[in-house]
């Protein structure tokens, strides 16, 4: 049996993984199939969510080593990138924004911030890694959640904007020093991109160890390596945003990443109004999107580590709303998406062209009333 690091518990969100028609929400155990081909699964808690990794094929010893290495990578990245972990690069920057000399960070943090700024640019700021002061103000998902005053929101909006982040390198003898500074009153929050990055890196670790068939689920941020048991495409279910515990569609795919953002998981209610965790950076308040959920599906291989981008895009497309999201997808045909949205009093589903034929929508999809 595997040990579980128990740091609280929240059920995996967004995505159910359907293997052989079986809903996998199992406890952390290692299954051993007959013969030399093993199956290993481990579930743990990281980045404030449930992380589960399942591996197929190879010896038990090889798979256990691979699981150890993948989880070590995920915990390492949490320590580097979490806005909540004291001593992380991000925490350090947030403690003292607008520091003229900037903050020295690891090459890796620097690289991810560069990617985050690039996604912010490509999405017209719908994804904004400097949203941290606003997410902290609203506190959705924490015990400090509350509706702030308009004056509080406006004060923080004055400081907002990913364009105020500066990244630069300095040469110190043979060493390159990576520096970051953010604008006055700003705070970085990589909550909409770092799980995708961790999924990409953990998948790379597994591939380096020769794993040919695997499923990584970082709180609904999925990567599948190869094919299911090397035999057929994986069947991944997408959470129905209106019916708790039910998938509204399944996708058949391999070597891919699938990431969903929605307003139905992290929220609080006040005065009969639901306030969720995806903030519209131009408004400073939870996005009034007409999307119920945005799922991004992209190729994920050693040469195309797209879970990072998919994570940022799932959040960005949600903020954009259906019309802008669709226009974005037309300009970026490499990005596959399934958008559940509300139009004219009806709930609808949009699937990008490249995915048609791989997606099956279930009868009764999006027919719930959203009660959880
Ligand atoms: P996504 O749509 O992928 O991301 C939404 C999250 O991104 C929001 O919760 C907010 O943080 C941020 N965000 C909101 N709007 C925008 C926007 N327009 N642009 C960019 N970002 C936006 N949570 C805790 O409560 N405690 C922790 O200790 C903790 N540690 C974490 C460590 C790491 C490394 C990461 C990546 C996240 C951590 N989280 C923690 C956050 C928690 O996992 C978030 O709820 C999660 O990232 C939300 O992801 P999602 O997939 O639900 O939604
Ligand atoms: Mg995201």
Coordinates of C-alpha atoms and ligand atoms in Angstrom, one line a residue:
X1 CA 0.0 0.0 0.0
X2 CA 1.1 3.5 -0.6
X3 CA 1.3 6.1 2.1
X4 CA -0.8 9.2 1.7
X5 CA 0.3 12.6 2.7
X6 CA -2.8 13.9 4.3
X7 CA -3.1 17.7 4.2
X8 CA -6.8 18.0 4.2
X9 CA -9.1 16.7 1.5
X10 CA -11.1 18.0 -1.4
X11 CA -12.5 15.8 -4.1
X12 CA -10.9 16.1 -7.5
X13 CA -12.9 18.5 -9.6
X14 CA -13.9 19.1 -13.2
X15 CA -13.0 15.8 -14.6
X16 CA -13.8 12.3 -14.1
X17 CA -11.6 9.7 -15.5
X18 CA -13.4 6.8 -17.1
X19 CA -11.3 3.8 -17.6
X20 CA -13.1 0.7 -19.1
X21 CA -16.4 2.3 -18.1
X22 CA -15.2 2.4 -14.5
X23 CA -15.3 5.7 -12.6
X24 CA -11.9 6.1 -11.0
X25 CA -12.1 7.9 -7.7
X26 CA -10.4 5.2 -5.8
X27 CA -8.4 5.3 -2.6
X28 CA -4.6 5.4 -3.0
X29 CA -3.6 1.8 -3.6
X30 CA -1.2 0.0 -5.8
X31 CA -2.9 -2.6 -8.0
X32 CA -0.8 -5.4 -9.3
X33 CA -2.0 -7.2 -12.4
X34 CA -1.1 -10.8 -13.1
X35 CA 2.3 -11.4 -14.7
X36 CA 5.1 -8.9 -15.0
X37 CA 3.1 -5.9 -16.3
X38 CA 2.1 -3.8 -13.3
X39 CA -0.3 -1.0 -12.6
X40 CA 0.5 1.6 -10.0
X41 CA -1.7 4.4 -8.7
X42 CA -0.9 7.0 -6.0
X43 CA -3.1 9.8 -4.8
X44 CA -2.0 12.7 -2.6
X45 CA -2.7 16.3 -1.7
X46 CA -0.7 19.1 -3.3
X47 CA -1.4 22.7 -4.4
X48 CA -4.6 22.6 -2.4
X49 CA -6.1 19.9 -4.5
X50 CA -6.0 16.1 -5.0
X51 CA -3.3 14.8 -7.2
X52 CA -3.6 11.3 -8.6
X53 CA -1.1 9.5 -10.9
X54 CA -1.8 6.1 -12.5
X55 CA 0.8 4.2 -14.4
X56 CA 0.5 1.1 -16.6
X57 CA 3.1 -1.3 -17.9
X58 CA 6.6 -2.2 -16.7
X59 CA 7.7 -3.7 -13.4
X60 CA 6.3 -2.7 -10.1
X61 CA 9.7 -1.5 -9.0
X62 CA 10.1 0.7 -12.0
X63 CA 6.6 2.2 -11.6
X64 CA 7.1 2.9 -7.9
X65 CA 10.3 4.7 -8.7
X66 CA 8.6 6.7 -11.3
X67 CA 5.7 7.6 -8.9
X68 CA 8.2 8.7 -6.3
X69 CA 10.0 10.9 -8.8
X70 CA 6.8 12.4 -10.2
X71 CA 5.4 13.4 -6.8
X72 CA 8.8 14.8 -5.7
X73 CA 8.7 17.0 -8.8
X74 CA 5.1 18.2 -8.0
X75 CA 6.1 19.0 -4.4
X76 CA 9.3 20.8 -5.5
X77 CA 7.2 23.0 -7.9
X78 CA 4.6 23.8 -5.2
X79 CA 7.5 25.0 -3.0
X80 CA 8.8 27.2 -5.8
X81 CA 5.6 28.6 -7.3
X82 CA 2.9 28.8 -4.6
X83 CA 1.8 32.2 -3.5
X84 CA 0.9 30.6 -0.1
X85 CA 4.3 28.9 0.7
X86 CA 6.7 31.1 2.6
X87 CA 10.1 31.0 1.0
X88 CA 8.7 30.4 -2.5
X89 CA 10.0 32.6 -5.3
X90 CA 6.4 34.0 -5.7
X91 CA 5.9 34.6 -2.0
X92 CA 9.1 36.5 -1.9
X93 CA 8.2 38.8 -4.8
X94 CA 4.7 39.4 -3.3
X95 CA 6.2 40.4 0.1
X96 CA 8.0 43.4 -1.5
X97 CA 6.5 44.5 -4.8
X98 CA 8.0 47.5 -6.7
X99 CA 11.4 46.7 -5.4
X100 CA 13.8 48.7 -7.6
X101 CA 16.4 46.0 -7.7
X102 CA 13.8 43.4 -8.3
X103 CA 14.0 39.9 -6.7
X104 CA 16.4 37.2 -7.7
X105 CA 14.5 34.1 -8.7
X106 CA 15.3 30.7 -10.2
X107 CA 15.7 30.3 -13.9
X108 CA 12.6 28.1 -13.8
X109 CA 10.4 30.7 -12.1
X110 CA 11.6 33.2 -14.5
X111 CA 10.8 31.0 -17.5
X112 CA 7.3 30.3 -16.2
X113 CA 6.6 34.0 -15.6
X114 CA 7.8 34.7 -19.1
X115 CA 5.3 32.2 -20.4
X116 CA 2.6 33.6 -18.2
X117 CA 3.2 37.1 -19.6
X118 CA 3.1 35.7 -23.1
X119 CA -0.3 34.1 -22.4
X120 CA -1.5 37.3 -20.8
X121 CA -0.6 39.2 -24.0
X122 CA -2.1 36.6 -26.4
X123 CA -5.4 36.6 -24.4
X124 CA -5.7 40.4 -24.2
X125 CA -5.2 40.2 -20.4
X126 CA -8.1 37.8 -19.8
X127 CA -5.5 35.6 -18.1
X128 CA -3.5 37.9 -15.9
X129 CA -0.8 36.5 -13.4
X130 CA -0.9 39.8 -11.5
X131 CA -4.5 39.1 -10.3
X132 CA -3.2 38.1 -6.9
X133 CA -4.2 41.3 -4.9
X134 CA -7.8 40.9 -6.2
X135 CA -8.0 37.1 -5.5
X136 CA -6.7 37.8 -2.0
X137 CA -9.3 40.6 -1.6
X138 CA -12.2 38.3 -2.5
X139 CA -10.7 35.3 -0.7
X140 CA -12.9 32.8 -2.6
X141 CA -12.1 29.3 -1.4
X142 CA -10.7 30.6 1.9
X143 CA -12.4 31.3 5.3
X144 CA -11.8 35.0 4.6
X145 CA -14.2 35.0 1.6
X146 CA -16.3 38.2 1.4
X147 CA -17.8 40.7 -1.0
X148 CA -15.5 43.8 -1.0
X149 CA -16.7 47.3 -1.4
X150 CA -16.5 49.1 -4.8
X151 CA -13.9 51.4 -3.4
X152 CA -11.6 48.5 -2.4
X153 CA -12.0 47.0 -5.9
X154 CA -11.3 50.3 -7.6
X155 CA -8.2 50.9 -5.4
X156 CA -6.7 47.6 -6.5
X157 CA -7.7 48.0 -10.1
X158 CA -5.5 51.1 -10.3
X159 CA -2.5 48.9 -9.7
X160 CA -3.5 46.1 -11.9
X161 CA -1.9 45.0 -15.2
X162 CA 0.5 42.3 -16.3
X163 CA 2.4 44.9 -18.4
X164 CA 3.9 46.3 -15.2
X165 CA 5.9 43.1 -14.6
X166 CA 9.5 43.3 -15.5
X167 CA 11.8 40.4 -16.1
X168 CA 15.5 40.8 -16.7
X169 CA 18.8 39.0 -16.6
X170 CA 22.2 40.1 -15.2
X171 CA 25.5 38.5 -15.7
X172 CA 27.5 38.0 -12.5
X173 CA 30.8 36.5 -13.7
X174 CA 29.9 33.0 -15.1
X175 CA 26.5 33.1 -13.4
X176 CA 23.3 34.4 -14.9
X177 CA 21.0 36.1 -12.3
X178 CA 17.3 36.1 -13.1
X179 CA 15.4 39.1 -11.7
X180 CA 11.7 40.0 -11.5
X181 CA 9.8 43.0 -10.3
X182 CA 6.1 43.7 -10.1
X183 CA 4.2 46.9 -9.9
X184 CA 3.3 48.8 -6.7
X185 CA 0.3 47.1 -5.0
X186 CA 0.5 44.0 -7.2
X187 CA 0.7 40.4 -6.2
X188 CA 1.4 37.4 -8.4
X189 CA -1.0 34.5 -8.5
X190 CA 0.0 31.5 -10.7
X191 CA -3.1 29.5 -9.6
X192 CA -4.4 29.5 -13.2
X193 CA -1.2 28.2 -14.8
X194 CA 1.1 26.5 -12.3
X195 CA -0.9 23.3 -12.0
X196 CA -0.6 22.9 -15.8
X197 CA 3.2 23.5 -15.5
X198 CA 3.5 20.9 -12.8
X199 CA 1.6 18.5 -14.9
X200 CA 3.9 19.1 -17.8
X201 CA 7.0 18.6 -15.7
X202 CA 5.7 15.5 -13.9
X203 CA 4.8 14.0 -17.2
X204 CA 8.4 14.7 -18.4
X205 CA 9.8 13.0 -15.3
X206 CA 7.6 9.9 -16.1
X207 CA 8.7 9.8 -19.7
X208 CA 12.3 10.1 -18.8
X209 CA 11.8 7.0 -16.6
X210 CA 10.4 5.1 -19.6
X211 CA 6.7 5.2 -18.6
X212 CA 4.7 4.6 -21.8
X213 CA 1.1 4.7 -20.4
X214 CA 0.0 7.1 -17.7
X215 CA -2.7 9.4 -16.5
X216 CA -1.9 12.4 -14.3
X217 CA -4.7 14.3 -12.6
X218 CA -3.7 17.4 -10.8
X219 CA -7.0 18.6 -9.5
X220 CA -8.8 18.2 -12.8
X221 CA -5.7 19.3 -14.8
X222 CA -5.1 16.1 -16.8
X223 CA -2.2 14.7 -18.9
X224 CA -2.4 11.3 -20.5
X225 CA 0.9 9.7 -21.7
X226 CA 0.6 7.3 -24.6
X227 CA -2.5 5.2 -24.9
X228 CA -4.5 3.4 -22.2
X229 CA -2.4 0.3 -21.4
X230 CA -0.8 0.9 -24.8
X231 CA -3.9 -0.5 -26.4
X232 CA -6.5 2.2 -27.1
X233 CA -7.3 5.8 -26.6
X234 CA -8.1 7.1 -23.1
X235 CA -11.7 8.0 -22.4
X236 CA -11.8 11.2 -20.3
X237 CA -15.1 12.5 -18.9
X238 CA -15.8 16.2 -18.5
X239 CA -17.7 17.3 -15.4
X240 CA -21.2 18.6 -16.1
X241 CA -21.2 22.1 -14.7
X242 CA -24.8 21.8 -13.7
X243 CA -25.1 18.2 -12.4
X244 CA -22.7 17.4 -9.6
X245 CA -20.9 14.1 -10.1
X246 CA -21.9 13.6 -13.7
X247 CA -19.9 13.9 -16.9
X248 CA -21.6 15.7 -19.8
X249 CA -19.2 14.5 -22.5
X250 CA -16.4 12.1 -23.0
X251 CA -13.3 12.6 -25.1
X252 CA -11.2 9.8 -26.7
X253 CA -7.6 10.8 -26.9
X254 CA -3.9 9.9 -26.3
X255 CA -0.7 11.9 -25.6
X256 CA -2.9 14.9 -24.6
X257 CA -3.7 17.4 -21.9
X258 CA -7.3 18.3 -20.9
X259 CA -7.9 21.2 -18.6
X260 CA -11.3 22.6 -17.5
X261 CA -12.2 25.9 -15.8
X262 CA -15.6 26.6 -14.4
X263 CA -17.4 28.7 -11.9
X264 CA -19.1 25.7 -10.2
X265 CA -16.4 24.5 -7.8
X266 CA -14.9 27.3 -5.8
X267 CA -17.4 29.9 -4.8
X268 CA -19.3 31.4 -1.9
X269 CA -22.8 32.7 -1.6
X270 CA -23.9 36.0 -0.1
X271 CA -27.4 37.5 -0.3
X272 CA -28.4 34.8 -2.7
X273 CA -25.6 35.6 -5.1
X274 CA -22.8 33.2 -6.1
X275 CA -19.3 34.6 -6.2
X276 CA -16.8 32.3 -7.8
X277 CA -13.0 32.3 -8.1
X278 CA -12.3 33.3 -11.7
X279 CA -11.8 37.1 -11.7
X280 CA -12.3 39.3 -14.7
X281 CA -9.1 41.4 -14.6
X282 CA -10.9 44.4 -16.2
X283 CA -13.7 44.4 -13.7
X284 CA -11.9 43.2 -10.5
X285 CA -14.8 40.9 -9.7
X286 CA -15.9 37.3 -10.6
X287 CA -16.3 37.1 -14.3
X288 CA -19.9 37.4 -15.5
X289 CA -19.1 35.0 -18.3
X290 CA -21.9 33.3 -20.3
X291 CA -19.7 30.2 -20.2
X292 CA -20.6 27.4 -17.8
X293 CA -17.2 25.8 -18.3
X294 CA -14.2 26.0 -20.7
X295 CA -12.3 22.8 -21.5
X296 CA -9.0 23.0 -23.4
X297 CA -7.6 19.9 -25.1
X298 CA -4.2 20.0 -26.7
X299 CA -1.5 17.6 -27.8
X300 CA 1.0 16.8 -24.9
X301 CA 4.3 15.2 -25.7
X302 CA 7.9 15.7 -24.8
X303 CA 8.2 18.2 -27.6
X304 CA 4.9 19.9 -26.9
X305 CA 4.4 20.5 -23.2
X306 CA 1.0 22.1 -23.6
X307 CA -0.6 21.6 -20.2
X308 CA 0.8 24.9 -19.0
X309 CA -0.7 26.8 -21.9
X310 CA -4.0 24.8 -21.7
X311 CA -4.3 25.8 -18.0
X312 CA -3.9 29.5 -18.7
X313 CA -6.2 29.3 -21.7
X314 CA -9.0 27.5 -19.9
X315 CA -9.1 30.4 -17.4
X316 CA -8.7 33.0 -20.1
X317 CA -11.5 31.6 -22.3
X318 CA -13.8 31.5 -19.4
X319 CA -13.2 35.2 -18.7
X320 CA -13.6 36.1 -22.4
X321 CA -17.1 34.6 -22.6
X322 CA -18.4 32.7 -25.6
X323 CA -18.1 35.2 -28.5
X324 CA -14.6 36.3 -27.7
X325 CA -13.5 32.7 -26.9
X326 CA -14.8 31.4 -30.2
X327 CA -13.0 34.2 -32.1
X328 CA -9.8 33.3 -30.2
X329 CA -10.2 29.6 -31.1
X330 CA -10.7 30.5 -34.8
X331 CA -7.3 32.3 -34.7
X332 CA -5.6 29.4 -32.9
X333 CA -6.6 26.2 -34.6
X334 CA -4.0 24.2 -32.6
X335 CA -6.1 24.7 -29.5
X336 CA -9.0 22.2 -29.0
X337 CA -11.9 23.3 -26.8
X338 CA -15.3 22.3 -25.6
X339 CA -17.3 25.3 -24.4
X340 CA -20.5 24.8 -22.4
X341 CA -22.4 28.1 -22.5
X342 CA -25.7 29.8 -22.0
X343 CA -27.5 31.6 -24.8
X344 CA -31.1 32.8 -25.2
X345 CA -32.2 30.9 -22.1
X346 CA -30.7 27.6 -23.4
X347 CA -27.5 25.7 -22.4
X348 CA -25.3 24.8 -25.4
X349 CA -22.1 23.1 -26.3
X350 CA -19.5 24.2 -28.8
X351 CA -16.7 21.8 -29.9
X352 CA -13.8 22.9 -32.1
X353 CA -13.5 21.3 -35.5
X354 CA -10.4 19.2 -34.7
X355 CA -12.2 17.5 -31.8
X356 CA -15.4 16.5 -33.6
X357 CA -15.5 12.8 -33.9
X358 CA -13.5 12.3 -30.7
X359 CA -16.1 13.8 -28.3
X360 CA -19.4 12.1 -27.3
X361 CA -22.0 14.3 -25.6
X362 CA -24.2 12.5 -23.2
X363 CA -28.0 12.6 -23.3
X364 CA -29.3 15.0 -20.7
X365 CA -26.0 17.1 -20.8
X366 CA -26.3 20.5 -19.1
X367 CA -29.9 19.8 -18.2
X368 CA -29.4 20.3 -14.4
X369 CA -30.3 23.4 -12.5
X370 CA -26.8 23.9 -11.1
X371 CA -27.7 23.0 -7.5
X372 CA -24.8 21.2 -5.9
Ligands
LIG1 P1 -8.2 27.9 -12.9 O1 -9.3 28.5 -13.7 O2 -7.1 27.2 -13.6 O3 -7.6 29.0 -12.0 C1 -8.3 29.9 -11.2 C2 -7.4 30.5 -10.2 O4 -6.4 31.3 -10.8 C3 -8.1 31.3 -9.2 O5 -8.4 30.5 -8.0 C4 -7.2 32.4 -8.9 O6 -6.2 32.0 -8.0 C5 -6.5 32.6 -10.2 N1 -7.2 33.5 -11.2 C6 -8.5 33.9 -11.1 N2 -8.8 34.7 -12.1 C7 -7.7 34.8 -12.9 C8 -7.4 35.4 -14.1 N3 -8.3 36.2 -14.8 N4 -6.1 35.3 -14.6 C9 -5.2 34.5 -14.0 N5 -5.5 33.9 -12.8 C10 -6.7 34.0 -12.3 N6 -5.0 27.4 -2.8 C11 -5.2 27.4 -1.4 O7 -6.2 27.8 -1.0 N7 -4.1 27.1 -0.6 C12 -2.9 26.7 -1.1 O8 -2.0 26.5 -0.3 C13 -2.7 26.7 -2.5 N8 -1.5 26.4 -3.0 C14 -1.3 26.4 -4.3 C15 0.0 26.1 -4.9 C16 0.1 26.1 -6.3 C17 1.5 25.9 -6.8 C18 -1.0 26.4 -7.1 C19 -0.8 26.3 -8.6 C20 -2.2 26.6 -6.6 C21 -2.4 26.7 -5.2 N9 -3.6 26.9 -4.7 C22 -3.8 27.0 -3.3 C23 -4.7 27.4 -5.5 C24 -5.7 26.4 -5.8 O9 -5.1 25.2 -6.3 C25 -6.6 27.1 -6.8 O10 -7.9 27.0 -6.4 C26 -6.5 26.5 -8.1 O11 -5.2 26.9 -8.7 C27 -7.6 27.0 -9.0 O12 -7.4 26.3 -10.1 P2 -8.6 25.8 -11.0 O13 -8.1 24.7 -11.8 O14 -9.8 25.5 -10.2 O15 -9.0 27.1 -11.8
LIG2 MG1 -6.5 27.5 -15.6

